[in-house]
PDB file of C-alpha atoms in Angstrom:
ATOM      1  CA  SER G  22     -11.289 -73.802 -11.091  1.00 70.00           C
ATOM      2  CA  ALA G  23      -9.130 -72.553  -8.413  1.00 83.00           C
ATOM      3  CA  VAL G  24      -5.823 -72.540  -7.125  1.00 92.00           C
ATOM      4  CA  ILE G  25      -5.980 -74.014  -3.574  1.00 95.00           C
ATOM      5  CA  SER G  26      -3.208 -74.371  -0.990  1.00 96.00           C
ATOM      6  CA  GLN G  27      -3.359 -75.836   2.421  1.00 98.00           C
ATOM      7  CA  LYS G  28      -0.806 -75.591   5.144  1.00 97.00           C
ATOM      8  CA  PRO G  29       0.473 -77.786   6.837  1.00 97.00           C
ATOM      9  CA  SER G  30       0.722 -80.762   4.418  1.00 96.00           C
ATOM     10  CA  ARG G  31       0.541 -83.481   8.000  1.00 96.00           C
ATOM     11  CA  ASP G  32       1.164 -83.046  10.835  1.00 97.00           C
ATOM     12  CA  ILE G  33       1.393 -85.797  14.238  1.00 97.00           C
ATOM     13  CA  CYS G  34      -0.119 -84.144  16.901  1.00 97.00           C
ATOM     14  CA  GLN G  35      -0.186 -85.447  20.843  1.00 97.00           C
ATOM     15  CA  ARG G  36      -3.592 -85.862  22.487  1.00 97.00           C
ATOM     16  CA  GLY G  37      -5.017 -82.618  24.344  1.00 97.00           C
ATOM     17  CA  THR G  38      -3.268 -80.059  21.781  1.00 98.00           C
ATOM     18  CA  SER G  39      -4.776 -78.497  19.082  1.00 98.00           C
ATOM     19  CA  LEU G  40      -3.753 -77.742  15.603  1.00 98.00           C
ATOM     20  CA  THR G  41      -4.873 -74.808  13.050  1.00 98.00           C
ATOM     21  CA  ILE G  42      -4.648 -75.476   9.590  1.00 98.00           C
ATOM     22  CA  GLN G  43      -4.386 -72.467   7.119  1.00 98.00           C
ATOM     23  CA  CYS G  44      -6.571 -72.292   3.465  1.00 97.00           C
ATOM     24  CA  GLN G  45      -5.668 -70.220   0.923  1.00 97.00           C
ATOM     25  CA  VAL G  46      -7.012 -69.475  -2.377  1.00 96.00           C
ATOM     26  CA  ASP G  47      -5.931 -67.453  -5.484  1.00 94.00           C
ATOM     27  CA  SER G  48      -9.038 -65.873  -6.321  1.00 91.00           C
ATOM     28  CA  GLN G  49     -12.024 -64.195  -4.296  1.00 91.00           C
ATOM     29  CA  VAL G  50     -14.722 -67.023  -3.120  1.00 90.00           C
ATOM     30  CA  THR G  51     -17.934 -65.655  -0.815  1.00 88.00           C
ATOM     31  CA  MET G  52     -18.081 -69.623   0.577  1.00 89.00           C
ATOM     32  CA  MET G  53     -15.126 -71.886   1.617  1.00 93.00           C
ATOM     33  CA  PHE G  54     -16.243 -75.193   3.199  1.00 95.00           C
ATOM     34  CA  TRP G  55     -14.500 -77.752   5.152  1.00 97.00           C
ATOM     35  CA  TYR G  56     -14.176 -81.738   5.243  1.00 96.00           C
ATOM     36  CA  ARG G  57     -13.064 -84.638   6.958  1.00 96.00           C
ATOM     37  CA  GLN G  58     -12.027 -87.746   5.286  1.00 94.00           C
ATOM     38  CA  GLN G  59     -11.831 -90.305   8.145  1.00 91.00           C
ATOM     39  CA  PRO G  60      -9.911 -93.032   6.685  1.00 85.00           C
ATOM     40  CA  GLY G  61     -11.889 -95.513   4.547  1.00 81.00           C
ATOM     41  CA  GLN G  62     -14.573 -93.002   4.754  1.00 85.00           C
ATOM     42  CA  SER G  63     -16.168 -90.469   2.034  1.00 85.00           C
ATOM     43  CA  LEU G  64     -16.480 -87.201   2.522  1.00 92.00           C
ATOM     44  CA  THR G  65     -17.991 -85.407   5.494  1.00 93.00           C
ATOM     45  CA  LEU G  66     -19.035 -81.708   5.560  1.00 94.00           C
ATOM     46  CA  ILE G  67     -17.766 -80.196   8.966  1.00 96.00           C
ATOM     47  CA  ALA G  68     -18.371 -76.135   8.114  1.00 95.00           C
ATOM     48  CA  THR G  69     -19.551 -73.709   5.688  1.00 94.00           C
ATOM     49  CA  ALA G  70     -17.328 -70.649   5.798  1.00 93.00           C
ATOM     50  CA  ASN G  71     -18.692 -67.257   4.845  1.00 87.00           C
ATOM     51  CA  GLN G  72     -16.473 -64.441   4.354  1.00 84.00           C
ATOM     52  CA  GLY G  73     -17.900 -61.670   7.435  1.00 82.00           C
ATOM     53  CA  SER G  74     -20.251 -64.057   9.395  1.00 84.00           C
ATOM     54  CA  GLU G  75     -20.266 -66.598  11.672  1.00 88.00           C
ATOM     55  CA  ALA G  76     -19.604 -70.703  10.139  1.00 93.00           C
ATOM     56  CA  THR G  77     -22.358 -72.654  10.081  1.00 93.00           C
ATOM     57  CA  TYR G  78     -21.745 -75.605  11.287  1.00 95.00           C
ATOM     58  CA  GLU G  79     -23.555 -79.484  10.237  1.00 93.00           C
ATOM     59  CA  SER G  80     -24.960 -81.880  12.995  1.00 92.00           C
ATOM     60  CA  GLY G  81     -22.213 -83.251  14.526  1.00 94.00           C
ATOM     61  CA  PHE G  82     -19.766 -80.447  14.709  1.00 96.00           C
ATOM     62  CA  VAL G  83     -19.520 -77.670  16.451  1.00 96.00           C
ATOM     63  CA  ILE G  84     -17.762 -74.725  17.128  1.00 96.00           C
ATOM     64  CA  ASP G  85     -15.994 -75.195  19.857  1.00 97.00           C
ATOM     65  CA  LYS G  86     -14.549 -78.335  18.708  1.00 98.00           C
ATOM     66  CA  PHE G  87     -13.879 -76.962  15.454  1.00 98.00           C
ATOM     67  CA  PRO G  88     -13.323 -72.904  15.311  1.00 97.00           C
ATOM     68  CA  ILE G  89     -13.595 -71.858  11.791  1.00 96.00           C
ATOM     69  CA  SER G  90     -12.010 -68.093  10.899  1.00 94.00           C
ATOM     70  CA  ARG G  91     -12.847 -66.185   7.279  1.00 94.00           C
ATOM     71  CA  PRO G  92     -11.273 -63.268   7.707  1.00 92.00           C
ATOM     72  CA  ASN G  93     -11.452 -62.428   3.847  1.00 92.00           C
ATOM     73  CA  LEU G  94     -12.400 -63.495   1.067  1.00 93.00           C
ATOM     74  CA  THR G  95      -9.187 -65.743  -0.100  1.00 94.00           C
ATOM     75  CA  PHE G  96      -8.282 -67.517   3.082  1.00 95.00           C
ATOM     76  CA  SER G  97      -9.742 -69.534   6.003  1.00 96.00           C
ATOM     77  CA  THR G  98      -8.177 -71.303   8.881  1.00 97.00           C
ATOM     78  CA  LEU G  99     -10.091 -74.484  10.796  1.00 98.00           C
ATOM     79  CA  THR G 100      -8.725 -75.238  14.272  1.00 98.00           C
ATOM     80  CA  VAL G 101      -9.098 -78.745  15.495  1.00 98.00           C
ATOM     81  CA  SER G 102      -9.260 -77.913  18.994  1.00 98.00           C
ATOM     82  CA  ASN G 103      -8.306 -80.531  22.439  1.00 97.00           C
ATOM     83  CA  MET G 104      -7.319 -83.241  19.842  1.00 97.00           C
ATOM     84  CA  SER G 105      -7.950 -87.149  20.565  1.00 97.00           C
ATOM     85  CA  PRO G 106      -7.109 -90.124  18.502  1.00 96.00           C
ATOM     86  CA  GLU G 107     -10.579 -90.019  16.731  1.00 95.00           C
ATOM     87  CA  ASP G 108      -9.529 -87.105  14.945  1.00 97.00           C
ATOM     88  CA  SER G 109      -7.264 -88.816  13.027  1.00 96.00           C
ATOM     89  CA  SER G 110      -8.291 -87.916   9.367  1.00 96.00           C
ATOM     90  CA  ILE G 111      -8.066 -85.858   6.204  1.00 96.00           C
ATOM     91  CA  TYR G 112      -9.360 -82.448   6.889  1.00 97.00           C
ATOM     92  CA  LEU G 113     -10.477 -80.759   3.606  1.00 97.00           C
ATOM     93  CA  CYS G 114     -10.629 -77.174   2.366  1.00 97.00           C
ATOM     94  CA  SER G 115     -12.944 -76.674  -0.630  1.00 95.00           C
ATOM     95  CA  LEU G 116     -15.064 -74.411  -2.416  1.00 93.00           C
ATOM     96  CA  ARG G 117     -17.485 -73.814  -4.787  1.00 88.00           C
ATOM     97  CA  ILE G 118     -17.384 -72.826  -8.487  1.00 85.00           C
ATOM     98  CA  VAL G 119     -20.697 -72.317 -10.822  1.00 82.00           C
ATOM     99  CA  GLU G 120     -22.555 -75.605  -8.670  1.00 77.00           C
ATOM    100  CA  THR G 121     -18.861 -77.629  -8.697  1.00 84.00           C
ATOM    101  CA  GLN G 122     -17.082 -78.707  -5.838  1.00 88.00           C
ATOM    102  CA  TYR G 123     -13.439 -78.447  -5.600  1.00 91.00           C
ATOM    103  CA  PHE G 124     -10.683 -79.668  -2.959  1.00 94.00           C
ATOM    104  CA  GLY G 125      -7.302 -78.419  -1.665  1.00 95.00           C
ATOM    105  CA  PRO G 126      -4.734 -81.355  -1.556  1.00 96.00           C
ATOM    106  CA  GLY G 127      -5.929 -81.736   2.077  1.00 96.00           C
ATOM    107  CA  THR G 128      -4.272 -81.636   5.813  1.00 97.00           C
ATOM    108  CA  ARG G 129      -3.333 -85.189   7.049  1.00 96.00           C
ATOM    109  CA  LEU G 130      -3.366 -85.426  10.498  1.00 97.00           C
ATOM    110  CA  LEU G 131      -2.783 -87.813  13.141  1.00 96.00           C
ATOM    111  CA  VAL G 132      -2.907 -88.248  16.860  1.00 97.00           C
ATOM    112  CA  LEU G 133      -1.297 -89.985  19.189  1.00 96.00           C
TER     113      LEU G 133
ATOM    114  CA  GLN E  22     -30.753 -94.769   4.320  1.00 59.00           C
ATOM    115  CA  LYS E  23     -27.851 -93.007   2.676  1.00 67.00           C
ATOM    116  CA  GLU E  24     -28.208 -90.118   0.260  1.00 88.00           C
ATOM    117  CA  VAL E  25     -25.565 -91.671  -2.391  1.00 94.00           C
ATOM    118  CA  GLU E  26     -25.088 -95.255  -2.721  1.00 94.00           C
ATOM    119  CA  GLN E  27     -22.184 -96.396  -4.293  1.00 93.00           C
ATOM    120  CA  ASN E  28     -20.486-100.144  -4.210  1.00 85.00           C
ATOM    121  CA  SER E  29     -17.262-100.147  -2.239  1.00 80.00           C
ATOM    122  CA  GLY E  30     -15.508-102.647  -4.571  1.00 83.00           C
ATOM    123  CA  PRO E  31     -12.987-103.718  -5.131  1.00 92.00           C
ATOM    124  CA  LEU E  32     -13.662-103.772  -8.872  1.00 96.00           C
ATOM    125  CA  SER E  33     -10.371-104.889 -10.808  1.00 97.00           C
ATOM    126  CA  VAL E  34     -10.323-104.999 -14.856  1.00 97.00           C
ATOM    127  CA  PRO E  35      -7.696-105.854 -16.986  1.00 98.00           C
ATOM    128  CA  GLU E  36      -5.840-103.140 -18.540  1.00 98.00           C
ATOM    129  CA  GLY E  37      -7.542-101.670 -21.714  1.00 97.00           C
ATOM    130  CA  ALA E  38     -11.157-103.160 -20.950  1.00 98.00           C
ATOM    131  CA  ILE E  39     -14.270-101.079 -19.995  1.00 97.00           C
ATOM    132  CA  ALA E  40     -14.530-100.243 -15.900  1.00 97.00           C
ATOM    133  CA  SER E  41     -17.977 -99.860 -14.940  1.00 97.00           C
ATOM    134  CA  LEU E  42     -18.810 -97.871 -12.070  1.00 97.00           C
ATOM    135  CA  ASN E  43     -22.197 -97.224 -10.748  1.00 96.00           C
ATOM    136  CA  CYS E  44     -23.859 -95.164  -8.260  1.00 96.00           C
ATOM    137  CA  THR E  45     -27.877 -94.493  -6.733  1.00 96.00           C
ATOM    138  CA  TYR E  46     -29.091 -91.537  -4.969  1.00 95.00           C
ATOM    139  CA  SER E  47     -31.911 -90.815  -2.880  1.00 94.00           C
ATOM    140  CA  ASP E  48     -33.242 -87.617  -3.385  1.00 92.00           C
ATOM    141  CA  ARG E  49     -35.275 -86.571  -6.975  1.00 92.00           C
ATOM    142  CA  GLY E  50     -35.060 -83.159  -6.587  1.00 90.00           C
ATOM    143  CA  SER E  51     -31.056 -83.460  -7.225  1.00 92.00           C
ATOM    144  CA  GLN E  52     -30.046 -81.434  -9.584  1.00 91.00           C
ATOM    145  CA  SER E  53     -25.949 -81.753 -10.129  1.00 93.00           C
ATOM    146  CA  PHE E  54     -23.936 -84.934 -10.380  1.00 95.00           C
ATOM    147  CA  PHE E  55     -20.145 -85.124 -10.354  1.00 95.00           C
ATOM    148  CA  TRP E  56     -17.293 -87.832 -10.476  1.00 97.00           C
ATOM    149  CA  TYR E  57     -14.395 -87.227  -8.469  1.00 96.00           C
ATOM    150  CA  ARG E  58     -11.499 -89.405  -8.803  1.00 97.00           C
ATOM    151  CA  GLN E  59      -8.949 -89.895  -5.428  1.00 95.00           C
ATOM    152  CA  TYR E  60      -5.695 -91.336  -5.800  1.00 94.00           C
ATOM    153  CA  SER E  61      -4.609 -92.882  -2.309  1.00 90.00           C
ATOM    154  CA  GLY E  62      -3.413 -89.938  -0.020  1.00 86.00           C
ATOM    155  CA  LYS E  63      -4.438 -87.350  -2.490  1.00 90.00           C
ATOM    156  CA  SER E  64      -7.806 -85.104  -2.534  1.00 92.00           C
ATOM    157  CA  PRO E  65     -10.507 -85.894  -5.040  1.00 94.00           C
ATOM    158  CA  GLU E  66     -10.211 -84.719  -8.182  1.00 94.00           C
ATOM    159  CA  LEU E  67     -13.061 -83.737 -10.556  1.00 94.00           C
ATOM    160  CA  ILE E  68     -13.452 -85.422 -13.541  1.00 95.00           C
ATOM    161  CA  MET E  69     -17.176 -84.993 -14.864  1.00 94.00           C
ATOM    162  CA  PHE E  70     -19.988 -83.602 -13.923  1.00 94.00           C
ATOM    163  CA  ILE E  71     -23.324 -84.285 -15.845  1.00 96.00           C
ATOM    164  CA  TYR E  72     -26.630 -82.058 -15.706  1.00 94.00           C
ATOM    165  CA  SER E  73     -29.168 -83.983 -17.898  1.00 93.00           C
ATOM    166  CA  ASN E  74     -30.433 -86.951 -18.675  1.00 95.00           C
ATOM    167  CA  GLY E  75     -28.501 -89.295 -20.747  1.00 95.00           C
ATOM    168  CA  ASP E  76     -24.788 -89.628 -21.544  1.00 96.00           C
ATOM    169  CA  LYS E  77     -22.238 -87.190 -21.703  1.00 96.00           C
ATOM    170  CA  GLU E  78     -18.517 -88.061 -23.083  1.00 97.00           C
ATOM    171  CA  ASP E  79     -15.181 -86.857 -22.072  1.00 95.00           C
ATOM    172  CA  GLY E  80     -12.100 -88.668 -23.799  1.00 96.00           C
ATOM    173  CA  ARG E  81     -12.021 -92.344 -22.071  1.00 97.00           C
ATOM    174  CA  PHE E  82     -15.199 -91.084 -19.926  1.00 98.00           C
ATOM    175  CA  THR E  83     -18.609 -91.193 -20.510  1.00 98.00           C
ATOM    176  CA  ALA E  84     -21.133 -90.019 -17.467  1.00 97.00           C
ATOM    177  CA  GLN E  85     -24.790 -91.541 -17.651  1.00 97.00           C
ATOM    178  CA  LEU E  86     -27.448 -90.075 -15.972  1.00 97.00           C
ATOM    179  CA  ASN E  87     -31.097 -91.910 -15.433  1.00 96.00           C
ATOM    180  CA  LYS E  88     -33.044 -89.383 -13.183  1.00 95.00           C
ATOM    181  CA  ALA E  89     -36.035 -91.842 -13.685  1.00 95.00           C
ATOM    182  CA  SER E  90     -34.028 -94.119 -11.921  1.00 95.00           C
ATOM    183  CA  GLN E  91     -31.766 -92.001 -10.056  1.00 96.00           C
ATOM    184  CA  TYR E  92     -29.112 -93.507 -11.254  1.00 95.00           C
ATOM    185  CA  VAL E  93     -25.657 -92.310 -12.662  1.00 97.00           C
ATOM    186  CA  SER E  94     -23.101 -94.245 -13.497  1.00 97.00           C
ATOM    187  CA  LEU E  95     -19.148 -93.878 -15.125  1.00 97.00           C
ATOM    188  CA  LEU E  96     -17.376 -95.746 -18.029  1.00 97.00           C
ATOM    189  CA  ILE E  97     -13.655 -95.928 -18.349  1.00 98.00           C
ATOM    190  CA  ARG E  98     -12.972 -97.304 -21.820  1.00 98.00           C
ATOM    191  CA  ASP E  99      -9.471 -98.286 -22.623  1.00 98.00           C
ATOM    192  CA  SER E 100      -8.747 -98.639 -18.847  1.00 98.00           C
ATOM    193  CA  GLN E 101      -5.134 -97.826 -17.864  1.00 97.00           C
ATOM    194  CA  PRO E 102      -3.253 -98.746 -14.572  1.00 97.00           C
ATOM    195  CA  SER E 103      -3.108 -94.952 -13.947  1.00 97.00           C
ATOM    196  CA  ASP E 104      -7.033 -95.191 -13.695  1.00 97.00           C
ATOM    197  CA  SER E 105      -6.389 -97.527 -10.698  1.00 97.00           C
ATOM    198  CA  ALA E 106      -7.825 -94.904  -7.433  1.00 96.00           C
ATOM    199  CA  THR E 107     -11.098 -94.819  -5.404  1.00 95.00           C
ATOM    200  CA  TYR E 108     -14.096 -92.911  -7.767  1.00 97.00           C
ATOM    201  CA  LEU E 109     -16.328 -91.003  -5.737  1.00 96.00           C
ATOM    202  CA  CYS E 110     -20.054 -89.587  -6.310  1.00 96.00           C
ATOM    203  CA  ALA E 111     -21.680 -86.831  -5.657  1.00 95.00           C
ATOM    204  CA  VAL E 112     -24.942 -85.455  -6.013  1.00 94.00           C
ATOM    205  CA  GLY E 113     -25.940 -81.464  -5.640  1.00 91.00           C
ATOM    206  CA  THR E 114     -29.386 -81.272  -4.314  1.00 85.00           C
ATOM    207  CA  GLY E 115     -29.964 -77.438  -3.569  1.00 79.00           C
ATOM    208  CA  ASN E 116     -26.835 -75.999  -1.845  1.00 77.00           C
ATOM    209  CA  GLN E 117     -25.926 -79.330  -0.319  1.00 82.00           C
ATOM    210  CA  PHE E 118     -23.661 -81.866  -1.804  1.00 86.00           C
ATOM    211  CA  TYR E 119     -23.574 -85.348  -0.793  1.00 90.00           C
ATOM    212  CA  PHE E 120     -21.024 -87.840  -1.674  1.00 93.00           C
ATOM    213  CA  GLY E 121     -20.636 -91.476  -2.296  1.00 93.00           C
ATOM    214  CA  THR E 122     -18.422 -93.702   0.119  1.00 91.00           C
ATOM    215  CA  GLY E 123     -16.012 -94.318  -3.190  1.00 94.00           C
ATOM    216  CA  THR E 124     -15.933 -97.730  -5.253  1.00 95.00           C
ATOM    217  CA  SER E 125     -12.220 -98.747  -5.783  1.00 95.00           C
ATOM    218  CA  LEU E 126     -10.799 -99.581  -8.760  1.00 97.00           C
ATOM    219  CA  THR E 127      -7.839-101.504  -9.637  1.00 97.00           C
ATOM    220  CA  VAL E 128      -6.524-102.045 -13.493  1.00 97.00           C
ATOM    221  CA  ILE E 129      -4.308-104.733 -13.847  1.00 97.00           C
ATOM    222  CA  PRO E 130      -1.677-104.470 -16.698  1.00 96.00           C
TER     223      PRO E 130
END
């Protein structure tokens, strides 16, 4: 496995603002993933972030709302833009090693 | 139809009993199957994975896979209060991972 860290661990934000979540991995990985887990729900994939290319977004998620950066093989950011209360969720950075998905500790976001 | 389905529970078992968690999936081409444990307020933690039909045991945990029935289960023997959590079933199909909504397990002391 790998050690995955995320910052911030939690935040409370005002409607209309943006928050950037950082994900750091202790080893180089080609593909990193961003998931969302809304209250009482399972995990939903937002996008796949490959180093050196544009992120690939899943249906229902767009780059303008969730811009992603992937400047190198150990780091990625996800920005939640123009937030609304519906964006209140846990956001999880993830990576895949030998067909197994591993998750960071998550960022708990509350939008007021 | 959802890709992965689980009973949401809650499932309650007494301490020391066997907890049985079930999961069905829709894509017969799925190749890999995983169980994650998620404590309240925490991120999912991998417990077990299984690729082949049959049983796979790891300590108190046993994963069972039946591809013909498109069914995967997790048995927890000698359940402990610390096993109380939500258990997520995940299925790998090609490059995609699909998660169930999770089953909430409570082990009663």
